[in-house]
Short mmCIF file of C-alpha atoms in Angstrom, two decimals:
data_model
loop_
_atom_site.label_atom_id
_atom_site.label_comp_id
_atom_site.label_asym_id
_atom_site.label_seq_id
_atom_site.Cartn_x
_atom_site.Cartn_y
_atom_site.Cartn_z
CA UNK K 1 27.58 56.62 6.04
CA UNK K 2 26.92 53.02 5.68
CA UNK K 3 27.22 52.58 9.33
CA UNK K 4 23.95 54.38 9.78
CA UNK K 5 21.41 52.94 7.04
CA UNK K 6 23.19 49.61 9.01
CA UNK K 7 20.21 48.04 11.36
CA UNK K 8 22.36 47.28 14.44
CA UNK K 9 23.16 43.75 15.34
CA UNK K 10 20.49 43.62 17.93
CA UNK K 11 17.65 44.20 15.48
CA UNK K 12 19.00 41.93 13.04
CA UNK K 13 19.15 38.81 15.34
CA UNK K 14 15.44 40.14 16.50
CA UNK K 15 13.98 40.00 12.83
CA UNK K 16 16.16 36.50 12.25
CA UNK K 17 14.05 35.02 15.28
CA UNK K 18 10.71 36.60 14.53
CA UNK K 19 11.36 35.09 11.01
CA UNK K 20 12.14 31.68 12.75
CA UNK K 21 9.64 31.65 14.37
CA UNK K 22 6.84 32.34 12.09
CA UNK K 23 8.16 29.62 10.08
CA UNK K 24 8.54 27.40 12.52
CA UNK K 25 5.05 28.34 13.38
CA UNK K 26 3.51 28.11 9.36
CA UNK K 27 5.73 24.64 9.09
CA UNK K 28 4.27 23.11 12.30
CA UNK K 29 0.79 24.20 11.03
CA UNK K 30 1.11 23.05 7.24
CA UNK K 31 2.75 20.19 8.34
CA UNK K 32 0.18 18.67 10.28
CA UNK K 33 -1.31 15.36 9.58
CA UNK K 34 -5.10 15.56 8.01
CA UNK K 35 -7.25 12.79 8.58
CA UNK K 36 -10.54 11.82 6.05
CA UNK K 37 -13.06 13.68 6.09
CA UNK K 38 -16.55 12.40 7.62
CA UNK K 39 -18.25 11.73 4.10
CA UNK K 40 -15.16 9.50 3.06
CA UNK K 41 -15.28 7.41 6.19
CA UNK K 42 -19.01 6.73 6.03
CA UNK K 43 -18.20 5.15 2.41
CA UNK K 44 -15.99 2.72 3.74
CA UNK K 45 -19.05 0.54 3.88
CA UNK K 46 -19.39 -2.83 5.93
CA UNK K 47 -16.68 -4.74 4.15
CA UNK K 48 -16.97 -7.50 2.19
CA UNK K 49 -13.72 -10.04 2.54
CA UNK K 50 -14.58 -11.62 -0.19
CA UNK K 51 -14.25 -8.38 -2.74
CA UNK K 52 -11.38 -7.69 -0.60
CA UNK K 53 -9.37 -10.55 -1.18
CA UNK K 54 -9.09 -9.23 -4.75
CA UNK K 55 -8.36 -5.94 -3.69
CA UNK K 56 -5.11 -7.60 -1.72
CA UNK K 57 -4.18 -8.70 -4.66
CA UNK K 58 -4.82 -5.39 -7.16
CA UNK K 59 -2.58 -3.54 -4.20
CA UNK K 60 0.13 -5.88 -3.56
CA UNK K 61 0.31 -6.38 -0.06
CA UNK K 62 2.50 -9.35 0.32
CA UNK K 63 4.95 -8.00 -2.33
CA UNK K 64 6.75 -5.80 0.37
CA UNK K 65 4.50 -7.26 3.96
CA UNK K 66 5.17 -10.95 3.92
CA UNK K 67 8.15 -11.83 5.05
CA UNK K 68 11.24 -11.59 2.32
CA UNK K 69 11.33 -15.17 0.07
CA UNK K 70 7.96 -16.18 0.91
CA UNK K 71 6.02 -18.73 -1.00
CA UNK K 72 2.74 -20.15 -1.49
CA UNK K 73 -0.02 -19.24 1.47
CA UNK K 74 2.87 -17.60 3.57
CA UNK K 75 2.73 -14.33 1.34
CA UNK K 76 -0.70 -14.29 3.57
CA UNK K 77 1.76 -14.20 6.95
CA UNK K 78 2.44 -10.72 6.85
CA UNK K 79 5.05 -10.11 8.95
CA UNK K 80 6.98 -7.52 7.70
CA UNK K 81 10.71 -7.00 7.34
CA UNK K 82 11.50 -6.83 3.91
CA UNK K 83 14.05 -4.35 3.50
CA UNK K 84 14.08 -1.06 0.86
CA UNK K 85 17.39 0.12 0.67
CA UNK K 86 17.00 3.71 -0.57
CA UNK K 87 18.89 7.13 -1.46
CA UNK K 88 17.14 8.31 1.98
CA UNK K 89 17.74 5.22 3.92
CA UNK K 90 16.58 1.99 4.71
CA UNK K 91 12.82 1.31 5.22
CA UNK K 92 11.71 -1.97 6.68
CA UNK K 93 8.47 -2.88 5.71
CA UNK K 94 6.13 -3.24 9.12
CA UNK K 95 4.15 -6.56 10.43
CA UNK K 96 0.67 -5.49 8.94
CA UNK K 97 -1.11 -8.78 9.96
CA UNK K 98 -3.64 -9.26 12.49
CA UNK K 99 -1.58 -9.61 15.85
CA UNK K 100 -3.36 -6.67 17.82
CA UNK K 101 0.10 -5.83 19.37
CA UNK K 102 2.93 -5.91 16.96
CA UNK K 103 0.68 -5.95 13.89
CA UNK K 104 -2.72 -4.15 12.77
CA UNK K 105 -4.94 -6.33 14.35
CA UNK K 106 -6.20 -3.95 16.69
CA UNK K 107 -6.70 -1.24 13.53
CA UNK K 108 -10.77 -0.07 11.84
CA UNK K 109 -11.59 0.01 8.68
CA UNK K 110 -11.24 3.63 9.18
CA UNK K 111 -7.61 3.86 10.46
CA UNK K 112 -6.40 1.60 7.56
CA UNK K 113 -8.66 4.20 5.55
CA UNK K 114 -6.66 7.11 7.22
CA UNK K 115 -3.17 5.23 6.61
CA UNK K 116 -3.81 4.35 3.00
CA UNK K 117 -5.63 7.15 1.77
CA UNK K 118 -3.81 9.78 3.91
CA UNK K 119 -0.82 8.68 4.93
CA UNK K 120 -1.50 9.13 8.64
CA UNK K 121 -0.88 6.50 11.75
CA UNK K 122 -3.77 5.48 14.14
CA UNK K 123 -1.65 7.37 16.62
CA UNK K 124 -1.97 10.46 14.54
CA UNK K 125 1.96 10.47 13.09
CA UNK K 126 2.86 10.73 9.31
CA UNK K 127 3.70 7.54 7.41
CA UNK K 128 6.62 7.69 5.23
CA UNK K 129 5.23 7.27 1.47
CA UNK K 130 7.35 4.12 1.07
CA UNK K 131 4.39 2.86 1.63
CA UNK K 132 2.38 3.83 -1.26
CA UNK K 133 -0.40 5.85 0.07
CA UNK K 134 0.08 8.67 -2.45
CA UNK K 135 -0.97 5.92 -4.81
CA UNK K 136 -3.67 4.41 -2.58
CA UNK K 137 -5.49 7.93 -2.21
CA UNK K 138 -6.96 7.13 -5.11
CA UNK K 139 -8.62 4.28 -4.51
CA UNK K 140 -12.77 3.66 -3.61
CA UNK K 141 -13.14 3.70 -0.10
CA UNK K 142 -15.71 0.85 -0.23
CA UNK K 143 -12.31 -0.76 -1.78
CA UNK K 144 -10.83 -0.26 1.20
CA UNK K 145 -13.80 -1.17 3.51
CA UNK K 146 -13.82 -4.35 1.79
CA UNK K 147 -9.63 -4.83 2.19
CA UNK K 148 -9.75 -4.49 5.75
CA UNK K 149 -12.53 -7.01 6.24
CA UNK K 150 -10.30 -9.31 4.29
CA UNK K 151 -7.51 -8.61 6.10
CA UNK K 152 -9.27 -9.57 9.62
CA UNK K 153 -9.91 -13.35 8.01
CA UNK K 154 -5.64 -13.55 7.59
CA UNK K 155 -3.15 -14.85 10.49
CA UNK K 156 -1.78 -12.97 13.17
CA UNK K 157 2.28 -13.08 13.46
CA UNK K 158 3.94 -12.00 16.16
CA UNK K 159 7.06 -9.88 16.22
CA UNK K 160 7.95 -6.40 15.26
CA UNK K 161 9.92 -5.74 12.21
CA UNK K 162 12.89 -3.71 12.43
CA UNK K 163 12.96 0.35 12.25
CA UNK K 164 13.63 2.29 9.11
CA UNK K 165 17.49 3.30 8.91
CA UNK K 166 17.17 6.66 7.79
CA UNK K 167 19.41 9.83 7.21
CA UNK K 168 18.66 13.52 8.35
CA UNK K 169 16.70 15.07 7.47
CA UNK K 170 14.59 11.91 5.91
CA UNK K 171 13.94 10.72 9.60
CA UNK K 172 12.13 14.16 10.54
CA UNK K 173 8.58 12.84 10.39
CA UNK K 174 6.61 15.66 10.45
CA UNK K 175 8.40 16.51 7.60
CA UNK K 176 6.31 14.46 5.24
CA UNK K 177 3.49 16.91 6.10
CA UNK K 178 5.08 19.29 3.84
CA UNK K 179 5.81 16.80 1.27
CA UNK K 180 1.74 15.59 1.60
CA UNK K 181 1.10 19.20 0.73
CA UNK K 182 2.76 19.02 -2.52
CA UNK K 183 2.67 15.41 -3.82
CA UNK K 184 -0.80 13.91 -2.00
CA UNK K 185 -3.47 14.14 -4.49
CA UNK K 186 -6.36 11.90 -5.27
CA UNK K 187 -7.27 13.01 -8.39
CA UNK K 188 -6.59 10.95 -11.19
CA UNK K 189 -2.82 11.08 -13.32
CA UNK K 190 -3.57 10.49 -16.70
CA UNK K 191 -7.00 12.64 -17.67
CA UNK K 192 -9.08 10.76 -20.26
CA UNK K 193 -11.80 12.17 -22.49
CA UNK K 194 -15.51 11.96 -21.89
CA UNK K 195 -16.49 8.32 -23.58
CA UNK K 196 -13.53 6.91 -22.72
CA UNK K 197 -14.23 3.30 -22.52
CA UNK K 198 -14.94 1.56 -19.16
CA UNK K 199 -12.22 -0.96 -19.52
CA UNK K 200 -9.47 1.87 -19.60
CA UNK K 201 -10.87 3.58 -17.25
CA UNK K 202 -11.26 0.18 -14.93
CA UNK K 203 -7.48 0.26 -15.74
CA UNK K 204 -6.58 3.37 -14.76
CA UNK K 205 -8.17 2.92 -11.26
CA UNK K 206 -5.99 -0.28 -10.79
CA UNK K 207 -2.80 1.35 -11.82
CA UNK K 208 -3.01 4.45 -10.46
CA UNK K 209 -4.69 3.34 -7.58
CA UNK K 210 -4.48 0.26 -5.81
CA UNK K 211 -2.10 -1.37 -8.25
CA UNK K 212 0.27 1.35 -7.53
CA UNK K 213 2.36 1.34 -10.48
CA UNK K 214 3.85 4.28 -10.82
CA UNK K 215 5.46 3.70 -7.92
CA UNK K 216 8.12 1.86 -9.25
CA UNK K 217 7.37 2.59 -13.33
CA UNK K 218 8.01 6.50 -13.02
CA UNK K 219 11.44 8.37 -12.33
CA UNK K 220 11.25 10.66 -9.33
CA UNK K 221 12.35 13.73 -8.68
CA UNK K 222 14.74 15.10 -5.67
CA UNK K 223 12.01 14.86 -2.93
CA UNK K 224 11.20 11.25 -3.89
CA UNK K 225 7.79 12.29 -5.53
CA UNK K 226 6.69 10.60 -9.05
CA UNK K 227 7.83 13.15 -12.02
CA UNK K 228 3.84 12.76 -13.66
CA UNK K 229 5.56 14.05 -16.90
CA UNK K 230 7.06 11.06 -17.34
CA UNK K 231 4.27 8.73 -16.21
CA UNK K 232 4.89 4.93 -16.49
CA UNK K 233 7.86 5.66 -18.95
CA UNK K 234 10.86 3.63 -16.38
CA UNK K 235 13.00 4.59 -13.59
CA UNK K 236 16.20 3.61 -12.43
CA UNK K 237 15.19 0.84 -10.28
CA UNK K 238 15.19 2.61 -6.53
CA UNK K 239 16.88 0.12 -5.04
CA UNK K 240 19.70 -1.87 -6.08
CA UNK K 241 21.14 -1.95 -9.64
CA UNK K 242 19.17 -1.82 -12.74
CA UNK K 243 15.97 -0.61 -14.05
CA UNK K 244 12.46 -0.75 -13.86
CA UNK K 245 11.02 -0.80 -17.81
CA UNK K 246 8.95 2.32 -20.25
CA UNK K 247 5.33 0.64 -20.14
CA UNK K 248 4.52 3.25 -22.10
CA UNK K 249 3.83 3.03 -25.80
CA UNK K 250 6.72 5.84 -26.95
CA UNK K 251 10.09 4.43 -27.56
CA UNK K 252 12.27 1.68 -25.39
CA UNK K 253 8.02 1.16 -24.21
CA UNK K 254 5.96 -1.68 -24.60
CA UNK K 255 4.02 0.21 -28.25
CA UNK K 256 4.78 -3.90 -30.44
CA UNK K 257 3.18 -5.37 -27.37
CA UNK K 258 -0.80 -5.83 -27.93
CA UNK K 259 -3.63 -5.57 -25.16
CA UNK K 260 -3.42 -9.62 -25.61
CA UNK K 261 0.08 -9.41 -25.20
CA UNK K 262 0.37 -7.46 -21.99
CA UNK K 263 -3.10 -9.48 -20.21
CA UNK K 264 -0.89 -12.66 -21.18
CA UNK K 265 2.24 -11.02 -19.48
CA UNK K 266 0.24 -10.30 -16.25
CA UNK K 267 -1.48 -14.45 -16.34
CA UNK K 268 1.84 -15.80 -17.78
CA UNK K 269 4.88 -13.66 -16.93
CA UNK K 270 5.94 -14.78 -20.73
CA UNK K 271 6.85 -11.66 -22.62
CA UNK K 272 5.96 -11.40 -26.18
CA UNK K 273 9.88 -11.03 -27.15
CA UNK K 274 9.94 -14.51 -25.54
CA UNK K 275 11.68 -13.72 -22.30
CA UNK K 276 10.14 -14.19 -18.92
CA UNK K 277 9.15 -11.53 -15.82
CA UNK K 278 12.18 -10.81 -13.26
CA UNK K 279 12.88 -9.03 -10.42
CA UNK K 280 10.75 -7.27 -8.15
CA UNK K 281 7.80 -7.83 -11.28
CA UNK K 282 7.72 -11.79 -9.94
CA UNK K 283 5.93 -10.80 -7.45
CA UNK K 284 3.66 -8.91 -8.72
CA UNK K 285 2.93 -10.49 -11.39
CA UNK K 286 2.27 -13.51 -9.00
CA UNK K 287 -0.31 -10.92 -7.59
CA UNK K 288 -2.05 -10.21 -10.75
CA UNK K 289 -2.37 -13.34 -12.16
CA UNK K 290 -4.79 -13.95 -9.74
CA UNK K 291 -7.16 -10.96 -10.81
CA UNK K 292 -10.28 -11.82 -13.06
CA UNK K 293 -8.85 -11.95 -16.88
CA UNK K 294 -11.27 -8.29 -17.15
CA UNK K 295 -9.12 -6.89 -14.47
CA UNK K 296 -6.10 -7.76 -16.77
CA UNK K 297 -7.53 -6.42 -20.27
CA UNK K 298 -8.66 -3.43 -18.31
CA UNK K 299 -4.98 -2.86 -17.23
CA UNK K 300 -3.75 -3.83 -20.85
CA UNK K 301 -6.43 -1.23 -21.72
CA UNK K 302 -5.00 2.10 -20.28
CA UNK K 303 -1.28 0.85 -20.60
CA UNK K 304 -2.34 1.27 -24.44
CA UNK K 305 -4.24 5.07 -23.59
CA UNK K 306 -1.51 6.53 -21.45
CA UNK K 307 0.60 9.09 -23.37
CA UNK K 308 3.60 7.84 -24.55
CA UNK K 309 7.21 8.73 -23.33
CA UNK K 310 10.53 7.55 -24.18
CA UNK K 311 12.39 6.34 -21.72
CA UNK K 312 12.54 7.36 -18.15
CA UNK K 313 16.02 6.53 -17.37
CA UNK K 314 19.19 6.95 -19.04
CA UNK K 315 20.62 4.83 -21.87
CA UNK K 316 22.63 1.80 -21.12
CA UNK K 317 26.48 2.48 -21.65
CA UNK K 318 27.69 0.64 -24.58
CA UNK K 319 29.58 -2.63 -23.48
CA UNK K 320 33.37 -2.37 -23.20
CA UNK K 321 35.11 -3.68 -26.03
CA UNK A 1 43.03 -27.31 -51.34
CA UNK A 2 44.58 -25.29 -49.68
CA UNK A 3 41.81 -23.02 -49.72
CA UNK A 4 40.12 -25.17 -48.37
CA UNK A 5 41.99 -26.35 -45.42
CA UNK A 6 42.79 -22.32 -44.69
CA UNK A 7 38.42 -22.31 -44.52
CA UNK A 8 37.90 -24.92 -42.55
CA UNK A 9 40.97 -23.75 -40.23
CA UNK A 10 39.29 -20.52 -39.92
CA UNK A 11 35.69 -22.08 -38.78
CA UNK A 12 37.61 -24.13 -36.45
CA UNK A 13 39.25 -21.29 -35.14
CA UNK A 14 35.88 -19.24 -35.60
CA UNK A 15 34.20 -22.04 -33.48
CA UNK A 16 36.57 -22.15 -30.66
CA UNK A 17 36.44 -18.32 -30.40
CA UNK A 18 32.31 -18.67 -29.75
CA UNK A 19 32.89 -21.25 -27.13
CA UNK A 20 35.60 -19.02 -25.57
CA UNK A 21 33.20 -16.52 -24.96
CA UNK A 22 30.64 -18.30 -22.26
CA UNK A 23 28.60 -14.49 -21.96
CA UNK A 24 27.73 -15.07 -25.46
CA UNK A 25 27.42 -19.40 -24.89
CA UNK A 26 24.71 -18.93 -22.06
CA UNK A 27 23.07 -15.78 -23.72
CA UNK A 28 22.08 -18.18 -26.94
CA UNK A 29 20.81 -20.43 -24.94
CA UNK A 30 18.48 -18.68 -23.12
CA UNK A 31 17.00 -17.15 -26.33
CA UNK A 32 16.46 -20.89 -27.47
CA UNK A 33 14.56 -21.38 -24.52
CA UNK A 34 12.80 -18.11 -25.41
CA UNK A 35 12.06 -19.09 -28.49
CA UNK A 36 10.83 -22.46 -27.56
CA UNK A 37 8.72 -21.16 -25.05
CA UNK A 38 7.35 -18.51 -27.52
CA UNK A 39 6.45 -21.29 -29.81
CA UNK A 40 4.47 -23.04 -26.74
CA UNK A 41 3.11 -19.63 -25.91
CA UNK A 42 1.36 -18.91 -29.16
CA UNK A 43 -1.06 -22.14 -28.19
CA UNK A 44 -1.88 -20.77 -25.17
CA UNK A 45 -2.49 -17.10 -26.21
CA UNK A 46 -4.91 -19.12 -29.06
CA UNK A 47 -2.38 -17.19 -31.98
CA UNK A 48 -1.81 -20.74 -32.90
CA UNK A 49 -3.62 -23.82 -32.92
CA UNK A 50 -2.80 -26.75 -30.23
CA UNK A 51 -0.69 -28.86 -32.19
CA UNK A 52 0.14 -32.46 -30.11
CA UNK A 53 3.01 -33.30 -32.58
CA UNK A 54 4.87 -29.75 -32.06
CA UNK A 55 4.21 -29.68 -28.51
CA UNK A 56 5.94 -32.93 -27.88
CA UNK A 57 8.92 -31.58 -30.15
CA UNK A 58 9.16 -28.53 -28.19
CA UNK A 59 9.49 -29.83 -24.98
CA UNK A 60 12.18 -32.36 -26.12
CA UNK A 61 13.89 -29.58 -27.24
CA UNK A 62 13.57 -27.59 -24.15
CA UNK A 63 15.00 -30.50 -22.21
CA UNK A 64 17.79 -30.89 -24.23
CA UNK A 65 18.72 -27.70 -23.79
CA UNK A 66 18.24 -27.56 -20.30
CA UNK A 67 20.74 -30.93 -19.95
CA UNK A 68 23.61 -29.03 -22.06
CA UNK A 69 23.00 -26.21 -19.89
CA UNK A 70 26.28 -26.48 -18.08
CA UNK A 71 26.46 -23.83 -15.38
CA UNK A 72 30.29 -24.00 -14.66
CA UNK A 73 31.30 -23.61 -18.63
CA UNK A 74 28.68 -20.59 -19.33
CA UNK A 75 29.31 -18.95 -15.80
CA UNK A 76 32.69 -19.07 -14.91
CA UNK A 77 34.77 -16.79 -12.99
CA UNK A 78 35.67 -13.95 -14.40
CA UNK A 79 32.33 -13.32 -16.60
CA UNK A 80 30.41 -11.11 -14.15
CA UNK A 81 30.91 -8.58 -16.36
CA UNK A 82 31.39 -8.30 -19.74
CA UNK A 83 29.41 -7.93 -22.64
CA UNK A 84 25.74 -7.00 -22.48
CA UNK A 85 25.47 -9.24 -19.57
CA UNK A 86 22.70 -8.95 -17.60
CA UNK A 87 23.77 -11.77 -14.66
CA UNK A 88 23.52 -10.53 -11.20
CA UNK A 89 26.54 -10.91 -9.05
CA UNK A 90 24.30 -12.81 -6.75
CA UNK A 91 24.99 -16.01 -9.22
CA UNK A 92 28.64 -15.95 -8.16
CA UNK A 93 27.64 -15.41 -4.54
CA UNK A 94 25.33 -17.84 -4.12
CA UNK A 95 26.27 -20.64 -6.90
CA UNK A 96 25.02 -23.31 -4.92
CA UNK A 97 21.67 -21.96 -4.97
CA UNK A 98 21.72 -21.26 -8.76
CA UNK A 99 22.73 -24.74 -9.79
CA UNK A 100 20.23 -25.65 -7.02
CA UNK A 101 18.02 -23.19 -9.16
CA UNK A 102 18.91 -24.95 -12.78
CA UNK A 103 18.33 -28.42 -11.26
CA UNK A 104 14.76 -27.91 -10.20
CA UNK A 105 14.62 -26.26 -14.12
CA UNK A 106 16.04 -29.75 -15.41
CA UNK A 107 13.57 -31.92 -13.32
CA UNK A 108 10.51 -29.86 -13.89
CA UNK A 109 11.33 -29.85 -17.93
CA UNK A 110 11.72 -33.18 -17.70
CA UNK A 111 8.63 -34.15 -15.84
CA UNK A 112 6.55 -32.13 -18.54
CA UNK A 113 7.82 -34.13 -21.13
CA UNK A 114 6.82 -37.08 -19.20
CA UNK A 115 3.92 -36.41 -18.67
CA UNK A 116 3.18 -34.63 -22.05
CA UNK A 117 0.28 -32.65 -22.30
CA UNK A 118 -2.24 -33.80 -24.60
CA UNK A 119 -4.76 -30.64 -24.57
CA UNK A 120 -4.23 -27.17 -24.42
CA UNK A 121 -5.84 -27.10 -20.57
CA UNK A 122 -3.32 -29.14 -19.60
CA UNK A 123 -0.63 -27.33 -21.82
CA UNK A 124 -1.55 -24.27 -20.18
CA UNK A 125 -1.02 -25.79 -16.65
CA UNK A 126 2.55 -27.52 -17.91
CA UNK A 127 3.80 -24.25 -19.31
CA UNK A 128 3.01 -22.19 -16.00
CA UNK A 129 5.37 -25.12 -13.83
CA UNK A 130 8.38 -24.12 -16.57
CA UNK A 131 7.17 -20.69 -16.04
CA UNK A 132 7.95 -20.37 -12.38
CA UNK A 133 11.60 -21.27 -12.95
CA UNK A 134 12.02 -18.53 -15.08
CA UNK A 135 10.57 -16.16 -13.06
CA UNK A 136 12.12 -17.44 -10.05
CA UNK A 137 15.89 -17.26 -11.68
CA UNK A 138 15.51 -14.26 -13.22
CA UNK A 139 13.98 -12.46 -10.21
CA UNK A 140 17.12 -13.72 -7.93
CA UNK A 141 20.03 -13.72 -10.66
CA UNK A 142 19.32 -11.04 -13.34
CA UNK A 143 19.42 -7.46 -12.77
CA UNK A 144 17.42 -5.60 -15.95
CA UNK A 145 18.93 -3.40 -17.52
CA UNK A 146 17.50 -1.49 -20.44
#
C-alpha cells in the first residue's frame, strides 16, 4: 500500500535537484553585491580634507589600520595588519593607505563610498563586516567625500597585510550577501522624537555612524550581527578575554556618570569613579579627544537619550574563596 | 595587659595577613592613585577651584606612591589569579616591559612635580602626561571585566 503513494527514487532525487537548484539560483541572486545608487554618489561632493581629517578621527581609522602599537603620527601610516582574533576566524586588518598597489591609493571617493556604505570591493566582491560598514552606512556621504580627500593627503606604505584566517563556512564570501540582506540598514538605531535636540541627534550620527560604537558596545547574535535590543548595553569583548562596558544608563551602565562626566572621559580618559580608559578604548579615546569639545557633549548627549539596558553580558563569577 | 598585648598581637597578625595578600596590596594602591587623580580631576572638569597648595600636595602624594609601588612584592608569581583581579597574564609574560611600563610612570610623576604646575592650563597639560601611563598600562596589562 505504502509502496504506491511512495514517489519512486528517481523522482525524489529529481525534485531534490530542482530544489537545489532554485536555491542555488535565489541565493546567487539575493546574494549579490549592490552598489550606491546614482543620487548617493553625486552627494559625495568634492571633498574637503580638511573636514575629513575630523571625520578620520569620528570613524577610527588607525584604531584597527595603522600598524599594531603605533604611536604618535604613525597611526597616520596605515598599513594594516592588526589582527582580530574571532569566533569565525582571524581577520587581518588591510593596508588602507595611499600606495596605489598594496593599499587604496588607486581607490575614488566613490569606491571608498561603495566599501563603507555598502560593504562592496572596487572589484565588485563583498567585504566582510569586520570592517564596520554596517555602521558606516549611516553616515553623510559628503562625510565620506570629505574622508577620502583626507585620506589622499596621508603616506603611502608599501606591503600587503596578511589574509583573514577564517573557518567554513565564514570564508564563503558571497555569503555576506545574505547576511547584507538582513543586517545592512542605514536607517537610524535608536528613533528619537520630533524636537529632539540637535546635540543628541549630532550624537547619534557619530555613534551610530561613523563612530561605530555599537560595534564593540552591543552583544551579537549567532550570525555576528548587533542584537539592537540591547543597544550600547556591553558585550563580551569579541576578542580575547573580558568585556566591553553597558554605556547605557540602566544598571551596571554609565546612569551616575553626567554629560560632563562622559565629554571629560572622551578629552581625559579619567573616569568619574577615578579609574582611567583601558584596552581597546585607548585608542579610541586617543581618537576622540581630538574631536571639537561639541562633538564630545553631542556624544555625551545621546549616551544620556538612548534607552537604557542592563547589562549585555553575563555577570562576573564570584571570586573563589 | 594582657588584653592588651592579645590586641596588639592580633593587629600585628591582622597586618601581616594584608601584606600577605599582594592582589589586595596593589589593588589599594591603584585606588590611591585614583583618588588622587580624581582630586586633580575635579580642577580640570572646573567642579573645583584651582587650588596651587593642593595641587602641589597631590602630586607629592602621587609620587610617593608611585616610589613604594614595588612591582615584584604586589605581582608575584602565583597572583595571576585570585581575587577580583583584573591583571592580564600579559604582566607575567612580558614583566620586563611592565616594570619598563611603571618606570616611565615614576619619571613622568616625578617630572610633574618638578615642574609643578602653577595654573590650571598648565595643570591640564601635566595631568594628560600622567594620563597616558594609565591608559597605556591598563590597555596592555588589564583585561576589564565587569
Amino acid at each position: 500500500m505504502t509502496a504506491v503513494l511512495r514517489p519512486s527514487p528517481r523522482k525524489l532525487a529529481g525534485a531534490a535537484l530542482v530544489v537545489a537548484v532554485v536555491a542555488a539560483v535565489a541565493g546567487w541572486v539575493l546574494s549579490a553585491p549592490e552598489r550606491l545608487d546614482a543620487q548617493t554618489l553625486a552627494a559625495l561632493g568634492p571633498g574637503d580634507a580638511a573636514a575629513g581629517e575630523r571625520i578620520f578621527h569620528a570613524g577610527g581609522c588607525s584604531s584597527c589600520h595603522a600598524r599594531p602599537g603605533a604611536q604618535g603620527d604613525a597611526r597616520l601610516e596605515l598599513a594594516g595588519g592588526l589582527e582580530l582574533k574571532t569566533p569565525f576566524g582571524v581577520f587581518v586588518a588591510p593596508n588602507i593607505s595611499q600606495d596605489e598597489k598594496d593599499g587604496i591609493g588607486s581607490w575614488s571617493a566613490e569606491d571608498l563610498a561603495n566599501a563603507m556604505m555598502k560593504g562592496v570591493s572596487p572589484a565588485g566582491d563583498h567585504l566582510y563586516p569586520a570592517f564596520p560598514y554596517a555602521s558606516y552606512a549611516r553616515m553623510k556621504p559628503s562625510d565620506i567625500g570629505d574622508l577620502h580627500a583626507y585620506m589622499k593627503t596621508l603616506p603611502a606604505v608599501p606591503g600587503r597585510a596578511a589574509d583573514n584566517d577564517l573557518s567554513f563556512p565564514f570564508n564563503i564570501r558571497r555569503g555576506i550577501g545574505l547576511w547584507k540582506r538582513l543586517y545592512l540598514s542605514s536607517d537610524p538605531v535608536v528613533a528619537l522624537p520630533d524636537g529632539t535636540p540637535d546635540a543628541v541627534l549630532a550624537g547619534r550620527y557619530l555613534v551610530e555612524g561613523p563612530g561605530h560604537c555599537g560595534e564593540c558596545h552591543t552583544p551579537r547574535n549567532f550570525a555576528g550581527a548587533l542584537d539592537k535590543a540591547r543597544w550600547l548595553a556591553g558585550a563580551t569583548a569579541a576578542e580575547g578575554p573580558g568585556v566591553v562596558p553597558n554605556i547605557t544608563t540602566g544598571e551596571g551602565g554609565i546612569g551616575d556618570w553626567s554629560e560632563e562626566d562622559i565629554a571629560y572621559y572622551l578629552e581625559s580618559g579619567f573616569t568619574p569613579d577615578f579609574d582611567s580608559v583601558g584596552g581597546a578604548m585607548v585608542d579610541v579615546q586617543a581618537n576622540m579627544a581630538r574631536l571639537t569639545p561639541e562633538d564630545r557633549e553631542a556624544i555625551a548627549a545621546y549616551l544620556k537619550a538612548v534607552p537604557p539596558r542592563p547589562n549585555g553580558y553575563p555577570p562576573r563569577p564570584k571570586p573563589a574563596e | 595587659m594582657r588584653k592588651l598585648l592579645v590586641a596588639i598581637s592580633l593587629l600585628a597578625f591582622a597586618a601581616s595577613a594584608a601584606s600577605a595578600d599582594p592582589i589586595s596590596d596593589r589593588q589599594a594602591a591603584m585606588k590611591e592613585r585614583g583618588k588622587i587623580v580624581g582630586t586633580l580631576s575635579k580642577m580640570v572638569k572646573g567642579e573645583q577651584d584651582f587650588d596651587a597648595a593642593l595641587v602641589l600636595s597631590s602630586l607629592q602624594t602621587l609620587q610617593e606612591n608611585a616610589e613604594k609601588f614595588d612591582v615584584d612584592a604586589l605581582f608575584p608569581a602565583g597572583t595571576e589569579t585570585g581575587g577580583d583581579t583584573t591583571v592580564s597574564p600579559k604582566v607575567w609574560e612580558d614583566m620586563a616591559g611592565f616594570k619598563a611600563a611603571e618606570d616611565k610612570y615614576l619619571a613622568d610623576v616625578k617630572a610633574v612635580n618638578a615642574a609643578a604646575p602653577a595654573d590650571l592650563e598648565a595643570l591640564k597639560t601635566q595631568l594628560a602626561v600622567v594620563g597616558q601611563n594609565c591608559a597605556a598600562c591598563h590597555k596592555a596589562f588589564r583585561i576589564k571585566k565587569d
